[in-house]
Amino acid sequence: EVCKSGPTHGAFVELLSDFIPRDGSFDQDVGVGECTMLMKMLNLIQPTDLFLGRKDIIKSWILQRTIDDLLYPIQIHQIPTI
């Protein structure tokens, strides 16, 4: 089960990146949840490449930084959003 919760399952990814907007345009709580879930899925699937649309460039930057920080051997490719 990927979405474990409760007192014994409290692991999450904390976003400390300096390029996260602090003007209220980025919901930090939603970002933490999305990033944590994606890191869990990437850990299970273990892909070598991840293709993301350019629509949400801030999330792409955050994911790239998180993947780099956690030393995941994944190459992110930003492609046009259709």
mmCIF file of N, CA and C in Angstrom:
data_model
loop_
_atom_site.group_PDB
_atom_site.id
_atom_site.type_symbol
_atom_site.label_atom_id
_atom_site.label_comp_id
_atom_site.label_asym_id
_atom_site.label_seq_id
_atom_site.Cartn_x
_atom_site.Cartn_y
_atom_site.Cartn_z
ATOM 1 N N GLU A 1 0.854 -1.176 0.000
ATOM 2 C CA GLU A 1 0.000 0.000 0.000
ATOM 3 C C GLU A 1 0.897 1.236 0.000
ATOM 4 N N VAL A 2 0.719 2.086 -0.990
ATOM 5 C CA VAL A 2 1.555 3.280 -1.139
ATOM 6 C C VAL A 2 1.108 4.392 -0.186
ATOM 7 N N CYS A 3 -0.168 4.501 0.069
ATOM 8 C CA CYS A 3 -0.713 5.610 0.865
ATOM 9 C C CYS A 3 -0.892 5.237 2.327
ATOM 10 N N LYS A 4 0.148 4.774 2.968
ATOM 11 C CA LYS A 4 0.050 4.432 4.384
ATOM 12 C C LYS A 4 0.009 5.709 5.219
ATOM 13 N N SER A 5 -0.740 5.653 6.303
ATOM 14 C CA SER A 5 -0.801 6.809 7.198
ATOM 15 C C SER A 5 -0.924 6.315 8.628
ATOM 16 N N GLY A 6 -0.804 7.217 9.543
ATOM 17 C CA GLY A 6 -0.907 6.854 10.944
ATOM 18 C C GLY A 6 0.414 7.068 11.664
ATOM 19 N N PRO A 7 0.443 6.794 12.965
ATOM 20 C CA PRO A 7 1.626 7.101 13.767
ATOM 21 C C PRO A 7 2.871 6.300 13.399
ATOM 22 N N THR A 8 2.707 5.130 12.763
ATOM 23 C CA THR A 8 3.875 4.321 12.407
ATOM 24 C C THR A 8 4.324 4.537 10.972
ATOM 25 N N HIS A 9 3.629 5.377 10.230
ATOM 26 C CA HIS A 9 3.967 5.631 8.831
ATOM 27 C C HIS A 9 4.028 7.135 8.575
ATOM 28 N N GLY A 10 4.987 7.796 9.169
ATOM 29 C CA GLY A 10 5.033 9.248 9.090
ATOM 30 C C GLY A 10 6.095 9.804 8.167
ATOM 31 N N ALA A 11 6.668 9.006 7.277
ATOM 32 C CA ALA A 11 7.709 9.514 6.389
ATOM 33 C C ALA A 11 7.111 10.418 5.323
ATOM 34 N N PHE A 12 7.816 11.518 5.041
ATOM 35 C CA PHE A 12 7.392 12.423 3.983
ATOM 36 C C PHE A 12 8.603 13.182 3.472
ATOM 37 N N VAL A 13 8.450 13.775 2.308
ATOM 38 C CA VAL A 13 9.499 14.598 1.720
ATOM 39 C C VAL A 13 9.241 16.036 2.137
ATOM 40 N N GLU A 14 10.222 16.670 2.763
ATOM 41 C CA GLU A 14 10.082 18.070 3.164
ATOM 42 C C GLU A 14 10.735 18.940 2.109
ATOM 43 N N LEU A 15 10.011 19.932 1.633
ATOM 44 C CA LEU A 15 10.505 20.801 0.575
ATOM 45 C C LEU A 15 11.197 22.015 1.176
ATOM 46 N N LEU A 16 12.507 22.076 1.020
ATOM 47 C CA LEU A 16 13.283 23.181 1.566
ATOM 48 C C LEU A 16 13.958 24.005 0.474
ATOM 49 N N SER A 17 13.627 23.743 -0.758
ATOM 50 C CA SER A 17 14.282 24.408 -1.882
ATOM 51 C C SER A 17 14.086 25.915 -1.838
ATOM 52 N N ASP A 18 15.126 26.633 -2.189
ATOM 53 C CA ASP A 18 15.082 28.089 -2.147
ATOM 54 C C ASP A 18 14.318 28.706 -3.316
ATOM 55 N N PHE A 19 13.962 27.928 -4.332
ATOM 56 C CA PHE A 19 13.221 28.498 -5.452
ATOM 57 C C PHE A 19 11.714 28.275 -5.358
ATOM 58 N N ILE A 20 11.231 27.752 -4.231
ATOM 59 C CA ILE A 20 9.790 27.604 -4.051
ATOM 60 C C ILE A 20 9.210 28.978 -3.749
ATOM 61 N N PRO A 21 8.220 29.414 -4.526
ATOM 62 C CA PRO A 21 7.632 30.739 -4.285
ATOM 63 C C PRO A 21 7.017 30.841 -2.892
ATOM 64 N N ARG A 22 7.278 31.919 -2.217
ATOM 65 C CA ARG A 22 6.740 32.150 -0.869
ATOM 66 C C ARG A 22 5.633 33.201 -0.879
ATOM 67 N N ASP A 23 5.134 33.512 -2.082
ATOM 68 C CA ASP A 23 4.112 34.550 -2.204
ATOM 69 C C ASP A 23 2.688 34.002 -2.153
ATOM 70 N N GLY A 24 2.531 32.715 -1.834
ATOM 71 C CA GLY A 24 1.203 32.112 -1.764
ATOM 72 C C GLY A 24 0.751 31.468 -3.058
ATOM 73 N N SER A 25 1.544 31.571 -4.122
ATOM 74 C CA SER A 25 1.147 30.985 -5.408
ATOM 75 C C SER A 25 1.387 29.476 -5.453
ATOM 76 N N PHE A 26 2.152 28.945 -4.498
ATOM 77 C CA PHE A 26 2.434 27.517 -4.430
ATOM 78 C C PHE A 26 2.002 26.998 -3.074
ATOM 79 N N ASP A 27 1.108 26.016 -3.070
ATOM 80 C CA ASP A 27 0.607 25.448 -1.821
ATOM 81 C C ASP A 27 1.617 24.433 -1.302
ATOM 82 N N GLN A 28 2.372 24.803 -0.287
ATOM 83 C CA GLN A 28 3.448 23.971 0.267
ATOM 84 C C GLN A 28 2.929 22.609 0.720
ATOM 85 N N ASP A 29 1.757 22.563 1.374
ATOM 86 C CA ASP A 29 1.211 21.295 1.868
ATOM 87 C C ASP A 29 0.871 20.347 0.725
ATOM 88 N N VAL A 30 0.267 20.871 -0.325
ATOM 89 C CA VAL A 30 -0.055 20.052 -1.498
ATOM 90 C C VAL A 30 1.233 19.583 -2.156
ATOM 91 N N GLY A 31 2.213 20.463 -2.257
ATOM 92 C CA GLY A 31 3.494 20.107 -2.855
ATOM 93 C C GLY A 31 4.194 18.990 -2.110
ATOM 94 N N VAL A 32 4.168 19.038 -0.785
ATOM 95 C CA VAL A 32 4.775 17.989 0.038
ATOM 96 C C VAL A 32 4.075 16.655 -0.216
ATOM 97 N N GLY A 33 2.759 16.658 -0.250
ATOM 98 C CA GLY A 33 1.998 15.423 -0.494
ATOM 99 C C GLY A 33 2.269 14.847 -1.868
ATOM 100 N N GLU A 34 2.244 15.711 -2.895
ATOM 101 C CA GLU A 34 2.498 15.249 -4.255
ATOM 102 C C GLU A 34 3.914 14.712 -4.401
ATOM 103 N N CYS A 35 4.873 15.424 -3.855
ATOM 104 C CA CYS A 35 6.273 15.029 -3.958
ATOM 105 C C CYS A 35 6.518 13.714 -3.216
ATOM 106 N N THR A 36 5.947 13.575 -2.036
ATOM 107 C CA THR A 36 6.102 12.343 -1.265
ATOM 108 C C THR A 36 5.520 11.154 -2.021
ATOM 109 N N MET A 37 4.321 11.299 -2.567
ATOM 110 C CA MET A 37 3.696 10.204 -3.305
ATOM 111 C C MET A 37 4.506 9.845 -4.543
ATOM 112 N N LEU A 38 5.002 10.839 -5.262
ATOM 113 C CA LEU A 38 5.788 10.557 -6.460
ATOM 114 C C LEU A 38 7.085 9.845 -6.096
ATOM 115 N N MET A 39 7.752 10.274 -5.022
ATOM 116 C CA MET A 39 8.993 9.611 -4.619
ATOM 117 C C MET A 39 8.732 8.160 -4.219
ATOM 118 N N LYS A 40 7.617 7.901 -3.546
ATOM 119 C CA LYS A 40 7.264 6.520 -3.192
ATOM 120 C C LYS A 40 7.034 5.686 -4.447
ATOM 121 N N MET A 41 6.308 6.246 -5.415
ATOM 122 C CA MET A 41 6.044 5.505 -6.655
ATOM 123 C C MET A 41 7.325 5.278 -7.445
ATOM 124 N N LEU A 42 8.189 6.290 -7.521
ATOM 125 C CA LEU A 42 9.450 6.121 -8.238
ATOM 126 C C LEU A 42 10.330 5.071 -7.563
ATOM 127 N N ASN A 43 10.284 5.007 -6.243
ATOM 128 C CA ASN A 43 11.042 3.994 -5.522
ATOM 129 C C ASN A 43 10.533 2.589 -5.845
ATOM 130 N N LEU A 44 9.224 2.436 -5.979
ATOM 131 C CA LEU A 44 8.642 1.132 -6.312
ATOM 132 C C LEU A 44 8.907 0.731 -7.763
ATOM 133 N N ILE A 45 8.720 1.676 -8.679
ATOM 134 C CA ILE A 45 8.818 1.380 -10.117
ATOM 135 C C ILE A 45 10.262 1.382 -10.601
ATOM 136 N N GLN A 46 11.078 2.266 -10.061
ATOM 137 C CA GLN A 46 12.490 2.435 -10.405
ATOM 138 C C GLN A 46 12.728 2.684 -11.903
ATOM 139 N N PRO A 47 12.087 3.736 -12.439
ATOM 140 C CA PRO A 47 12.323 4.060 -13.850
ATOM 141 C C PRO A 47 13.675 4.734 -14.040
ATOM 142 N N THR A 48 14.141 4.799 -15.272
ATOM 143 C CA THR A 48 15.373 5.522 -15.582
ATOM 144 C C THR A 48 15.067 6.901 -16.147
ATOM 145 N N ASP A 49 13.855 7.088 -16.660
ATOM 146 C CA ASP A 49 13.441 8.356 -17.254
ATOM 147 C C ASP A 49 12.048 8.722 -16.769
ATOM 148 N N LEU A 50 11.822 10.031 -16.600
ATOM 149 C CA LEU A 50 10.521 10.549 -16.198
ATOM 150 C C LEU A 50 10.197 11.719 -17.112
ATOM 151 N N PHE A 51 9.045 11.656 -17.774
ATOM 152 C CA PHE A 51 8.636 12.694 -18.711
ATOM 153 C C PHE A 51 7.544 13.543 -18.069
ATOM 154 N N LEU A 52 7.814 14.842 -17.962
ATOM 155 C CA LEU A 52 6.879 15.780 -17.346
ATOM 156 C C LEU A 52 6.548 16.891 -18.336
ATOM 157 N N GLY A 53 5.291 17.313 -18.315
ATOM 158 C CA GLY A 53 4.885 18.432 -19.153
ATOM 159 C C GLY A 53 5.419 19.744 -18.617
ATOM 160 N N ARG A 54 5.605 20.703 -19.490
ATOM 161 C CA ARG A 54 6.131 22.019 -19.099
ATOM 162 C C ARG A 54 5.070 22.919 -18.483
ATOM 163 N N LYS A 55 3.844 22.442 -18.387
ATOM 164 C CA LYS A 55 2.747 23.275 -17.893
ATOM 165 C C LYS A 55 3.031 23.829 -16.502
ATOM 166 N N ASP A 56 3.551 22.991 -15.631
ATOM 167 C CA ASP A 56 3.816 23.428 -14.264
ATOM 168 C C ASP A 56 5.313 23.337 -13.996
ATOM 169 N N ILE A 57 6.025 24.353 -14.417
ATOM 170 C CA ILE A 57 7.479 24.358 -14.370
ATOM 171 C C ILE A 57 8.015 24.329 -12.938
ATOM 172 N N ILE A 58 7.310 24.947 -11.998
ATOM 173 C CA ILE A 58 7.774 24.969 -10.608
ATOM 174 C C ILE A 58 7.786 23.554 -10.040
ATOM 175 N N LYS A 59 6.722 22.791 -10.269
ATOM 176 C CA LYS A 59 6.690 21.414 -9.780
ATOM 177 C C LYS A 59 7.790 20.586 -10.435
ATOM 178 N N SER A 60 8.057 20.818 -11.702
ATOM 179 C CA SER A 60 9.135 20.095 -12.390
ATOM 180 C C SER A 60 10.478 20.388 -11.738
ATOM 181 N N TRP A 61 10.734 21.648 -11.419
ATOM 182 C CA TRP A 61 11.987 22.021 -10.760
ATOM 183 C C TRP A 61 12.102 21.347 -9.389
ATOM 184 N N ILE A 62 11.006 21.360 -8.645
ATOM 185 C CA ILE A 62 11.006 20.755 -7.313
ATOM 186 C C ILE A 62 11.277 19.255 -7.411
ATOM 187 N N LEU A 63 10.618 18.599 -8.353
ATOM 188 C CA LEU A 63 10.836 17.159 -8.518
ATOM 189 C C LEU A 63 12.269 16.866 -8.945
ATOM 190 N N GLN A 64 12.814 17.684 -9.848
ATOM 191 C CA GLN A 64 14.195 17.485 -10.279
ATOM 192 C C GLN A 64 15.148 17.616 -9.093
ATOM 193 N N ARG A 65 14.931 18.629 -8.284
ATOM 194 C CA ARG A 65 15.795 18.852 -7.119
ATOM 195 C C ARG A 65 15.676 17.711 -6.119
ATOM 196 N N THR A 66 14.444 17.233 -5.898
ATOM 197 C CA THR A 66 14.227 16.140 -4.956
ATOM 198 C C THR A 66 14.870 14.852 -5.457
ATOM 199 N N ILE A 67 14.695 14.557 -6.730
ATOM 200 C CA ILE A 67 15.307 13.368 -7.328
ATOM 201 C C ILE A 67 16.822 13.444 -7.223
ATOM 202 N N ASP A 68 17.385 14.606 -7.491
ATOM 203 C CA ASP A 68 18.839 14.790 -7.366
ATOM 204 C C ASP A 68 19.293 14.642 -5.911
ATOM 205 N N ASP A 69 18.564 15.268 -4.981
ATOM 206 C CA ASP A 69 18.938 15.226 -3.565
ATOM 207 C C ASP A 69 18.894 13.807 -3.000
ATOM 208 N N LEU A 70 17.936 13.009 -3.464
ATOM 209 C CA LEU A 70 17.790 11.639 -2.968
ATOM 210 C C LEU A 70 18.609 10.632 -3.775
ATOM 211 N N LEU A 71 19.377 11.144 -4.741
ATOM 212 C CA LEU A 71 20.275 10.318 -5.555
ATOM 213 C C LEU A 71 19.546 9.227 -6.343
ATOM 214 N N TYR A 72 18.328 9.528 -6.794
ATOM 215 C CA TYR A 72 17.612 8.584 -7.654
ATOM 216 C C TYR A 72 18.251 8.650 -9.044
ATOM 217 N N PRO A 73 18.552 7.529 -9.667
ATOM 218 C CA PRO A 73 19.169 7.531 -10.999
ATOM 219 C C PRO A 73 18.124 7.719 -12.097
ATOM 220 N N ILE A 74 17.452 8.861 -12.052
ATOM 221 C CA ILE A 74 16.351 9.140 -12.989
ATOM 222 C C ILE A 74 16.644 10.425 -13.740
ATOM 223 N N GLN A 75 16.461 10.389 -15.036
ATOM 224 C CA GLN A 75 16.606 11.581 -15.885
ATOM 225 C C GLN A 75 15.216 12.152 -16.140
ATOM 226 N N ILE A 76 15.028 13.438 -15.824
ATOM 227 C CA ILE A 76 13.745 14.093 -16.091
ATOM 228 C C ILE A 76 13.813 14.766 -17.448
ATOM 229 N N HIS A 77 12.758 14.560 -18.236
ATOM 230 C CA HIS A 77 12.619 15.187 -19.543
ATOM 231 C C HIS A 77 11.376 16.068 -19.507
ATOM 232 N N GLN A 78 11.558 17.359 -19.762
ATOM 233 C CA GLN A 78 10.410 18.263 -19.822
ATOM 234 C C GLN A 78 9.974 18.365 -21.272
ATOM 235 N N ILE A 79 8.694 18.028 -21.493
ATOM 236 C CA ILE A 79 8.158 18.020 -22.858
ATOM 237 C C ILE A 79 6.983 18.984 -22.940
ATOM 238 N N PRO A 80 6.666 19.435 -24.163
ATOM 239 C CA PRO A 80 5.525 20.349 -24.307
ATOM 240 C C PRO A 80 4.237 19.706 -23.809
ATOM 241 N N THR A 81 3.426 20.496 -23.138
ATOM 242 C CA THR A 81 2.128 20.026 -22.677
ATOM 243 C C THR A 81 1.142 20.167 -23.833
ATOM 244 N N ILE A 82 0.438 19.090 -24.096
ATOM 245 C CA ILE A 82 -0.508 19.102 -25.223
ATOM 246 C C ILE A 82 -1.913 19.228 -24.707
#
